[in-house]
Short mmCIF file of C-alpha atoms and ligand atoms in Angstrom, two decimals:
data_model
loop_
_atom_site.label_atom_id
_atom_site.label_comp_id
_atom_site.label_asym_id
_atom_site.label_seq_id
_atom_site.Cartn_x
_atom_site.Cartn_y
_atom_site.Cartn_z
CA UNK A 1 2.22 19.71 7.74
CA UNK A 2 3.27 16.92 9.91
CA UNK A 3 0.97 14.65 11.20
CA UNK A 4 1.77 12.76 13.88
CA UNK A 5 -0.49 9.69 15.60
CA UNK A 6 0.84 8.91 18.96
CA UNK A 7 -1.41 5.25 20.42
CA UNK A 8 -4.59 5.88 18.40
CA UNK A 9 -7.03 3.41 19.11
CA UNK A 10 -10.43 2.83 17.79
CA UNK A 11 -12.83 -0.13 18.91
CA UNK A 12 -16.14 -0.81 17.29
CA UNK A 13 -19.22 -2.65 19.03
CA UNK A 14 -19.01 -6.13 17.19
CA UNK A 15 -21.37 -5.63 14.01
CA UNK A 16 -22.44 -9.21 15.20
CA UNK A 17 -24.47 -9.27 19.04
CA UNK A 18 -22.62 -11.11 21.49
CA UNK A 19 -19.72 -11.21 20.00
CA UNK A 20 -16.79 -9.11 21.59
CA UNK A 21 -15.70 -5.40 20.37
CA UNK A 22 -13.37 -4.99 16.98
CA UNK A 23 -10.55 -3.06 17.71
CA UNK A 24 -9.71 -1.63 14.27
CA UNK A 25 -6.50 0.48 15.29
CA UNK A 26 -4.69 -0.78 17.52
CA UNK A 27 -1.94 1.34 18.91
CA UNK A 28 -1.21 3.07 16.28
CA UNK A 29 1.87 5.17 16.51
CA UNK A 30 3.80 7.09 13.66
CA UNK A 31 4.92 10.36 12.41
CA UNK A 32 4.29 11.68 8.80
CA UNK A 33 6.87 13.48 7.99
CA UNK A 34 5.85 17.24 6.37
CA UNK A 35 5.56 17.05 2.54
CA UNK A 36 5.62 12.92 2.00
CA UNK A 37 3.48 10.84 0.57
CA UNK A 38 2.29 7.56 3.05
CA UNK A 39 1.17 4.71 1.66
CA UNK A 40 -1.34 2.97 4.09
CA UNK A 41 -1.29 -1.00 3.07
CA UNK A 42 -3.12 -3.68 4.31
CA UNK A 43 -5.86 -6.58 3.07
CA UNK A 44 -9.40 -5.37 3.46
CA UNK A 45 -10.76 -4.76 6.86
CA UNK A 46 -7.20 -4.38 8.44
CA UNK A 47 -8.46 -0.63 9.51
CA UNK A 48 -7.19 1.70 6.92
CA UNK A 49 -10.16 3.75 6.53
CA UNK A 50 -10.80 3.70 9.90
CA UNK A 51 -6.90 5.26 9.94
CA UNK A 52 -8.19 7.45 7.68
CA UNK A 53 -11.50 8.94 8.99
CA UNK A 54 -9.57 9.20 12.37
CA UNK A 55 -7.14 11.35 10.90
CA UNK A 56 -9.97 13.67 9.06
CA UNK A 57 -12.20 13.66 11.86
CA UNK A 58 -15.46 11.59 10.47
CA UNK A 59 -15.11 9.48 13.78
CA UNK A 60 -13.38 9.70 17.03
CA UNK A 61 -10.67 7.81 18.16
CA UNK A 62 -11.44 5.66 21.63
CA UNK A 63 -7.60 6.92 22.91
CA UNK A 64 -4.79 8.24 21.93
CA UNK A 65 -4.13 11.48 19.99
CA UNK A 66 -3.42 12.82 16.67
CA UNK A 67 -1.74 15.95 15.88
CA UNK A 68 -1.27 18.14 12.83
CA UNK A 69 2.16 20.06 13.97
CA UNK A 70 2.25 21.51 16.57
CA UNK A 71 -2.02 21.19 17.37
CA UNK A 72 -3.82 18.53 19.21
CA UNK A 73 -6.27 18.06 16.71
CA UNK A 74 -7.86 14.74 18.25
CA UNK A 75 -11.64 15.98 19.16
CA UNK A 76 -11.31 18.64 16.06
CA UNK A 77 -14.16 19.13 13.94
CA UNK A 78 -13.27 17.52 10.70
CA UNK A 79 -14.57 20.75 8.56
CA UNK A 80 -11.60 23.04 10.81
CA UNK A 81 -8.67 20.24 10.32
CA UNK A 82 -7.85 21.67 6.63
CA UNK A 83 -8.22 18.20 5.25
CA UNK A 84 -8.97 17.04 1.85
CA UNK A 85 -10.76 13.92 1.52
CA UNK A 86 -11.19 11.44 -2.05
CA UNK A 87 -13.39 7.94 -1.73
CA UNK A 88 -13.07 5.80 -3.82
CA UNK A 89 -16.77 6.21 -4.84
CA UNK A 90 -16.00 9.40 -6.27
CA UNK A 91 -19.34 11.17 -4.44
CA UNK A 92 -19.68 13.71 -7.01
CA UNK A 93 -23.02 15.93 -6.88
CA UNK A 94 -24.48 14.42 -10.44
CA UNK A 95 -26.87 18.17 -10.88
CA UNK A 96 -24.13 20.32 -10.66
CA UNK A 97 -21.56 21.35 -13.14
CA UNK A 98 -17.86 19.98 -12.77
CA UNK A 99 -16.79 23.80 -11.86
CA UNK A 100 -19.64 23.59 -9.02
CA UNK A 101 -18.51 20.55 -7.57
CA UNK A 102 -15.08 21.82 -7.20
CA UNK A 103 -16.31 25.32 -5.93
CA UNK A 104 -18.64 23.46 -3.40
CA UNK A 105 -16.22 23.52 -0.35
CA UNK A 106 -15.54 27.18 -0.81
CA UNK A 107 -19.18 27.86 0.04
CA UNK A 108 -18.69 26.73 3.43
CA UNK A 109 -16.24 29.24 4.10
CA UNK A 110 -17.00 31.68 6.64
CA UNK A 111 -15.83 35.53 8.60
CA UNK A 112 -12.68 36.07 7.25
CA UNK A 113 -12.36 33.58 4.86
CA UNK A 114 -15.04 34.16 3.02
CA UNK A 115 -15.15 34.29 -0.60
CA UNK A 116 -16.01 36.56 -3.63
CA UNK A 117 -17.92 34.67 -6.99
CA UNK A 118 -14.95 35.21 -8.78
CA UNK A 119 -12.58 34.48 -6.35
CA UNK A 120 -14.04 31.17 -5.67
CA UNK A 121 -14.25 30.35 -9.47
CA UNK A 122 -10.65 31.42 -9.33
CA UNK A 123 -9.53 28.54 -7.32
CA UNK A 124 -11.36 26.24 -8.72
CA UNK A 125 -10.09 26.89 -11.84
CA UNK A 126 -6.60 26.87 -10.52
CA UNK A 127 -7.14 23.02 -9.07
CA UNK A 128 -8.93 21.96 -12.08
CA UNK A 129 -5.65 22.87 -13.99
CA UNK A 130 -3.49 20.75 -11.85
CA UNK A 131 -5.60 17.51 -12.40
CA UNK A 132 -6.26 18.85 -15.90
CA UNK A 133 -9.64 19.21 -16.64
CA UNK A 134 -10.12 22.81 -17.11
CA UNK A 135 -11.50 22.01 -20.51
CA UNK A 136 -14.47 20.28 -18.71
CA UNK A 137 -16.10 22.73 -16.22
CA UNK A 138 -19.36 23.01 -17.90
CA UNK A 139 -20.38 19.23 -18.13
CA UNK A 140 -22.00 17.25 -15.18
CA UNK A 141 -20.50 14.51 -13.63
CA UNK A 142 -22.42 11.77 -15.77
CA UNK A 143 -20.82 13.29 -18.68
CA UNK A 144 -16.99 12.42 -18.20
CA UNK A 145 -15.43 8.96 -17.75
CA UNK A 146 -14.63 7.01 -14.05
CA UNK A 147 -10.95 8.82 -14.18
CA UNK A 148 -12.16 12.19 -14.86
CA UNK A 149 -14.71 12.01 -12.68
CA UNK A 150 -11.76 10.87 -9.43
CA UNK A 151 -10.03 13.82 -10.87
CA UNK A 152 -12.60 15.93 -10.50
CA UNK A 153 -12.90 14.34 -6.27
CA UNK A 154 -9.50 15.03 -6.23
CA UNK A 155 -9.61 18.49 -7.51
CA UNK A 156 -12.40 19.65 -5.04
CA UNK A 157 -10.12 18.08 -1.80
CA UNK A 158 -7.51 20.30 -3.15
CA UNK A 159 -9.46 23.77 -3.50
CA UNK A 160 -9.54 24.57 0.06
CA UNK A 161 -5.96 24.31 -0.18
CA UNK A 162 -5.98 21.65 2.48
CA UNK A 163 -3.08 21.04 5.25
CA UNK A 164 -3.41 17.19 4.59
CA UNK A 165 -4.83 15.62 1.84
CA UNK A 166 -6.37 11.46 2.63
CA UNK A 167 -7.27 9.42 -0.49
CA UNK A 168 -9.16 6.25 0.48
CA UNK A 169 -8.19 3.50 -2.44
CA UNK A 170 -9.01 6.35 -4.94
CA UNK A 171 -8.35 4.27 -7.78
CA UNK A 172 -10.33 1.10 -7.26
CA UNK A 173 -13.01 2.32 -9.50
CA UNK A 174 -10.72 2.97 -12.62
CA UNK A 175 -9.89 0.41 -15.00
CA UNK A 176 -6.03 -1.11 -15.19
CA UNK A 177 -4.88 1.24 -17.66
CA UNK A 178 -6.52 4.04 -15.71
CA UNK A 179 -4.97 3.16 -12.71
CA UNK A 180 -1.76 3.20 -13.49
CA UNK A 181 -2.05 6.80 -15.34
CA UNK A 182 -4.04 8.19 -12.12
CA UNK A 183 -1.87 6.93 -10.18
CA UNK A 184 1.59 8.97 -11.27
CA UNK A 185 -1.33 11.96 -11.59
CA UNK A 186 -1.26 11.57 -8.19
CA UNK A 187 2.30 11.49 -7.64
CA UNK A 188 3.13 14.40 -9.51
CA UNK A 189 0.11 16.66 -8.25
CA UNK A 190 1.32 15.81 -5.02
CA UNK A 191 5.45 16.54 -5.80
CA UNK A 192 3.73 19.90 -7.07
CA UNK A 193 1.80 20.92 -4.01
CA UNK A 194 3.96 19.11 -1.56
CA UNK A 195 0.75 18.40 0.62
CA UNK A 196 1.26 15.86 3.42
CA UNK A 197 -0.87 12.94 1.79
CA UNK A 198 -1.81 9.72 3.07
CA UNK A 199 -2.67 6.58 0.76
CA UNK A 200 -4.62 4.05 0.65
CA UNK A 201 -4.72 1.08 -0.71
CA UNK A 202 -4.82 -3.17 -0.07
CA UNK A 203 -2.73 -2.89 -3.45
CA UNK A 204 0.84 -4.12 -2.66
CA UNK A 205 2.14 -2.39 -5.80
CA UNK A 206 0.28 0.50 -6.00
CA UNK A 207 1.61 1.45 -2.58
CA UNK A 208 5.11 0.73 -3.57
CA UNK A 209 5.36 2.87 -6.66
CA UNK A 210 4.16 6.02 -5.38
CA UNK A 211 4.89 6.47 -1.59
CA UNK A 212 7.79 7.98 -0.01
CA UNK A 213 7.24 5.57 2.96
CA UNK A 214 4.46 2.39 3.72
CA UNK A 215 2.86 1.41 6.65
CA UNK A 216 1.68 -2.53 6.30
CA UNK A 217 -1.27 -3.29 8.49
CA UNK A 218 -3.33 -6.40 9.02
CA UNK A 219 -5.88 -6.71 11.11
CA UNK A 220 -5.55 -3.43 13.03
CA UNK A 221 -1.93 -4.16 13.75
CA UNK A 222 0.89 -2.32 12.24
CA UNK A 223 3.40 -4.81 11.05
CA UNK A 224 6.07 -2.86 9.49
CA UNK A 225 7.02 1.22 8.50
CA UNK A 226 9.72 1.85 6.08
CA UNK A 227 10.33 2.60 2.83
CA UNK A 228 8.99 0.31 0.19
CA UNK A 229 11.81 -0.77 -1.44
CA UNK A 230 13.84 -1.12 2.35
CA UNK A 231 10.73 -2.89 3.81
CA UNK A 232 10.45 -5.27 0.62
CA UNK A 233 14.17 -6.35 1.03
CA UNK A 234 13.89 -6.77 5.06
CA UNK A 235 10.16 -7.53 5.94
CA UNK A 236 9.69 -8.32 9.63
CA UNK A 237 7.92 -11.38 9.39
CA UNK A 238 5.95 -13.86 7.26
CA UNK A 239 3.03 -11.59 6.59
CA UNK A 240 4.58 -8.56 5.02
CA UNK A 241 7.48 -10.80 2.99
CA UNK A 242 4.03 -12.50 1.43
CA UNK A 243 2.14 -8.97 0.67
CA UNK A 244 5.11 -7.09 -0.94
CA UNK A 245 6.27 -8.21 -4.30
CA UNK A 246 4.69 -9.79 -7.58
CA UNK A 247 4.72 -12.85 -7.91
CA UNK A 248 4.91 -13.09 -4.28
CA UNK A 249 6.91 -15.04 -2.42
CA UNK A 250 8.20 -18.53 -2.41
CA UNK A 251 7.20 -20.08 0.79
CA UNK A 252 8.68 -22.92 1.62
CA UNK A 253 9.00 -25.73 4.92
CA UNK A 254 12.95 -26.43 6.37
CA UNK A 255 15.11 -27.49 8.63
CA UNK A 256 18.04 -25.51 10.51
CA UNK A 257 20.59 -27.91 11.32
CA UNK A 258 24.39 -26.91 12.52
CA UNK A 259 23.43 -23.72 10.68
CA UNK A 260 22.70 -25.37 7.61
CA UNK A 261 19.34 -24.55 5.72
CA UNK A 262 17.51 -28.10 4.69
CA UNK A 263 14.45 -28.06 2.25
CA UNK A 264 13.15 -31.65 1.87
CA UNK A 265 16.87 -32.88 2.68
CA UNK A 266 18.28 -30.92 0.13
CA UNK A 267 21.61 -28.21 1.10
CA UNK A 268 20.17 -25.60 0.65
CA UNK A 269 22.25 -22.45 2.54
CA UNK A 270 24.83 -21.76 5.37
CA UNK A 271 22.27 -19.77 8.27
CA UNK A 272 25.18 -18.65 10.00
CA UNK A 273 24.07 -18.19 13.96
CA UNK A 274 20.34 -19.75 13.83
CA UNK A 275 20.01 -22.57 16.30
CA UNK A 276 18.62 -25.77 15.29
CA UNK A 277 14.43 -26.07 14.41
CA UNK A 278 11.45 -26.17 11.80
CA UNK A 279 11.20 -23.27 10.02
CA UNK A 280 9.54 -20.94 6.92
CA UNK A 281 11.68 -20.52 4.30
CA UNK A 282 10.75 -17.56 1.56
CA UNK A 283 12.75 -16.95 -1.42
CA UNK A 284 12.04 -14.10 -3.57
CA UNK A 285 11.04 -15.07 -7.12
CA UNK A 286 14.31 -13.73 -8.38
CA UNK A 287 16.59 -14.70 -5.59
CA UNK A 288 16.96 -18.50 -7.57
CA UNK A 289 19.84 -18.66 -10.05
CA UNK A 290 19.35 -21.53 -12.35
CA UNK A 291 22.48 -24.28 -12.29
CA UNK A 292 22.75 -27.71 -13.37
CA UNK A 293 24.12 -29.10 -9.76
CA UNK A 294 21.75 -26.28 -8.11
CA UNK A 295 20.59 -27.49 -4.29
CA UNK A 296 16.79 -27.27 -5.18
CA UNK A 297 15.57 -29.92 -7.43
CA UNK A 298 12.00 -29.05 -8.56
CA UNK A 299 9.42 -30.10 -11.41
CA UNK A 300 9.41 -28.19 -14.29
CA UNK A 301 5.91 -27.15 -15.15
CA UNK A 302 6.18 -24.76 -17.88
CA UNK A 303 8.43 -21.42 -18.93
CA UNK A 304 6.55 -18.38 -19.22
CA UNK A 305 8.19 -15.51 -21.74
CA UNK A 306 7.85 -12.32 -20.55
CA UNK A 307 10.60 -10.42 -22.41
CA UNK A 308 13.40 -8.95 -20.83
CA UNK A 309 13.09 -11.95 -18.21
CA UNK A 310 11.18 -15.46 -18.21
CA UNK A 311 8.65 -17.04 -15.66
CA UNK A 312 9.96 -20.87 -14.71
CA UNK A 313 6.97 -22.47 -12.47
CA UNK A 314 7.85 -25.56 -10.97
CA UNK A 315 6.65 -27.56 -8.25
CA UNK A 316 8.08 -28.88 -5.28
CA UNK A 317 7.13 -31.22 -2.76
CA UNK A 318 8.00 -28.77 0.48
CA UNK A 319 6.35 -25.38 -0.87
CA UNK A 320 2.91 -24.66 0.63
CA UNK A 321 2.14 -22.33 -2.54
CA UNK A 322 0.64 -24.42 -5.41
CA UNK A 323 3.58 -23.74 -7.38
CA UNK A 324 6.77 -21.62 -7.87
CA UNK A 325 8.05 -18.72 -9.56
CA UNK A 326 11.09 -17.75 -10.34
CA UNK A 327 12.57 -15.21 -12.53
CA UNK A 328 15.12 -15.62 -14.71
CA UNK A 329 16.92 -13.53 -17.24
CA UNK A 330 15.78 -14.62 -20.51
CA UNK A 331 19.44 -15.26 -21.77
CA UNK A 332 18.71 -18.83 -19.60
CA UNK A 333 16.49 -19.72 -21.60
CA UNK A 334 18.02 -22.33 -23.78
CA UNK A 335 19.40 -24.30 -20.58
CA UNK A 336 16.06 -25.67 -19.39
CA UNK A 337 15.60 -28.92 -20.79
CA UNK A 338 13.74 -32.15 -19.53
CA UNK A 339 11.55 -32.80 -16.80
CA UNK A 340 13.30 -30.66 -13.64
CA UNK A 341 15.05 -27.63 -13.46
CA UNK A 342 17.59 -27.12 -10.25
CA UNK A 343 18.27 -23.53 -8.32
CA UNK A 344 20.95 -22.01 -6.19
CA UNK A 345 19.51 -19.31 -4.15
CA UNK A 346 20.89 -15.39 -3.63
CA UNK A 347 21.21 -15.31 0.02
CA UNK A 348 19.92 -12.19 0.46
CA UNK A 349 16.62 -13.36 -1.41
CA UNK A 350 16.51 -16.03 1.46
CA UNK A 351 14.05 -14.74 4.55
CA UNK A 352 13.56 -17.51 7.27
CA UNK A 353 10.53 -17.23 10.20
CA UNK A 354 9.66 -18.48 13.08
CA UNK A 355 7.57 -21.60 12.65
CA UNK A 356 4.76 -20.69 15.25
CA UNK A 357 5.09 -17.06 15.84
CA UNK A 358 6.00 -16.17 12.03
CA UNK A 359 8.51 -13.66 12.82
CA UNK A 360 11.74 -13.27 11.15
CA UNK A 361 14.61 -15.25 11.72
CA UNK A 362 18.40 -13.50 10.89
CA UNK A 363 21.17 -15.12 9.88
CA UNK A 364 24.49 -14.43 8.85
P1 ADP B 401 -10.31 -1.39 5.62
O1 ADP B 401 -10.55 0.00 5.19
O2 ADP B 401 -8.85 -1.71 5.83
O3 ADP B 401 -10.93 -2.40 4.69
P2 ADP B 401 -11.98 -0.70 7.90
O4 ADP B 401 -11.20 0.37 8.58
O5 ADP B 401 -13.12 -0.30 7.07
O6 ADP B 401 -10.96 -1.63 7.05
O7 ADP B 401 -12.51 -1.72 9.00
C1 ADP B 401 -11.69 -2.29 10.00
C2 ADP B 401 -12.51 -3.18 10.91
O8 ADP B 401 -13.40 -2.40 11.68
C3 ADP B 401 -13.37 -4.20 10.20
O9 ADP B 401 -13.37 -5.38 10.96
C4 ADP B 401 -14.72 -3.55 10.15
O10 ADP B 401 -15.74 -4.51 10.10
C5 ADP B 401 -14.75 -2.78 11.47
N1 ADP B 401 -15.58 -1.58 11.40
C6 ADP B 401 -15.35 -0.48 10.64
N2 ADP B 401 -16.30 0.47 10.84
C7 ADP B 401 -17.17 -0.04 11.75
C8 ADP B 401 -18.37 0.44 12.39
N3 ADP B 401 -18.84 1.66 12.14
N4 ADP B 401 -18.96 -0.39 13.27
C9 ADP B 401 -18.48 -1.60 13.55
N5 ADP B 401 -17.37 -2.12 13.01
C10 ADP B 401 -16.72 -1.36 12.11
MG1 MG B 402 -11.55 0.72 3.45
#
């Protein structure tokens, strides 16, 4: 099912009197595309669940519409949508059985659609199996661990066989290792059923690793749409180059001068077409390549082994971070020596912005 939002706006009387209203979707505009998986990704309070309980119908938008298809489904009541909805609180019902709480939707279902005992245990039997815990239908909900019991959310959003399914940062709750399982759980469920999902998240790489496409909000504002790995390489301004990517970003102060890229006087890259001024400079951790003659001369702090690659943090006196990372293959290894370490830069791991209004800056 496509879903489509088309200038969805939602303001909220300020929280605090006096103060003026919160507009926590702004504008919002986009089309899901039938069958993908959206990640929704953005720092907390930037309006994702508010995105969210738009889309399912727990509140109302202020203007704008939404449509599933072909419907309007903006003043819909959220129970006729055919959406499936996981918190991240998994808001299981602790006296009834894991079987129950997935069955508990069905018992809403009216006329037509009404159905039999064994029909309903049916179904739910058929979505425990996709999250896999058909082997736990009889225990209650205090019984299984954090990740069962999400499965067990998500298993009960998909038993109605929902048009759209919304997860609201389902895997906050779970521990790392947890995550990261649930997480491709998630993925393939959803590859399975090929139900239009939407994601949510304020976790960069969570987002990245499991959605077809991202949308990058901050504070109500959509910043950038794309997919991850196109939006990493070409984010639209400051904002989004410093949420996507771990480490993030090196952010750094220069000068454009006859379309040559200064940091702290030092050569740094030909800008090809940018006019002369102050700008940001970020440089992806592995856009430095380490050489002896390099243009960037920074402090060596200390080497970090990871493996395959190593960590170099240094410090430099025109980065606003506290320090920098770069990645290097670990082959380098041997050449850092002494007190400084110097570093070419890959071009295209070179973003510059605007100074005041933080927006990107191309060059050729
Ligand atoms: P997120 O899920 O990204 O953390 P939310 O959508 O929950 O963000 O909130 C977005 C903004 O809207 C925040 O500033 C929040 O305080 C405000 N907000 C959300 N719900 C309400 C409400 N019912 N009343 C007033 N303000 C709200
Ligand atoms: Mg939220």
């Amino acid at each position: 099912m496509k879903v489509v939002l088309e200038n969805l706006t939602k303001t909220f009387p300020n929280r605090k009197k006096g103060l003026p209203d919160v507009t926590a979707v702004d504008n919002f505009s986009f089309e899901i595309p039938d069958g993908q998986l959206i990640g929704l990704l953005g720092p907390s309070g930037c309006g994702k669940s508010t995105t969210l309980n738009l889309i399912c119908g727990l509140i109302q938008p202020t203007s704008g519409k939404l449509w599933f298809g072909d419907d309007d489904v903006t003043y819909l009541p959220p129970e006729v949508r055919g959406v499936g909805m996981v918190f991240q609180n998994y808001a299981l019902y602790p006296h009834l059985t894991v079987e129950k709480n997935i069955m508990f939707p069905l018992g809403n279902l009216k006329g037509a659609e009404k159905l039999s005992k064994q029909e309903m245990k049916d179904r739910a039997l058929e979505a425990a199996k996709l999250v896999q815990i058909e082997n736990l239908m009889e225990r209650k909900p205090s019984e299984l661990s954090g990740g069962q019991q999400q499965r067990v959310a998500i298993a009960r959003a998909l038993v109605k066989l929902p048009r759209v399914l919304l997860l609201d940062e389902p895997l906050s709750n779970l521990d790392a290792r947890l995550r990261l399982q649930t997480r491709e759980e998630i993925r393939r469920i959803q590859q399975e059923t090929k139900i239009t999902t939407i994601f949510v998240t304020h976790d960069q790489e969570e987002a990245m690793s499991i959605s077809d496409m991202i949308v990058v909000m901050a504070a109500g504002i959509i910043q950038q749409i794309g997919k991850p790995q196109d939006v990493y390489d070409n984010p639209v301004n400051l904002f989004v180059s410093k949420f996507l990517g771990t480490p993030p970003i090196n952010v750094f102060e220069g000068t454009v001068k006859n379309e040559t890229l200064y940091i702290n006087n030092e050569k740094v890259l030909h800008v090809g077409g940018v006019e002369d001024k102050d700008v940001w400079v970020g440089i992806r951790p592995e856009g430095f390549v380490l050489k002896d003659d390099g243009a960037l001369s920074c402090d060596l702090v200390t080497v970090e082994v990871m493996g395959r690659d190593i960590s170099v943090v240094s410090t430099h006196p025109a980065t606003v971070n506290a320090s920098i990372r770069s990645i290097i293959s670990s082959e380098n290894h041997d050449t850092i020596t002494g007190t400084k370490v110097r570093f070419d830069v890959k071009p295209s791991k070179v973003h510059l912005f605007d100074k005041e209004t933080e927006e990107r800056i191309y060059y050729k």
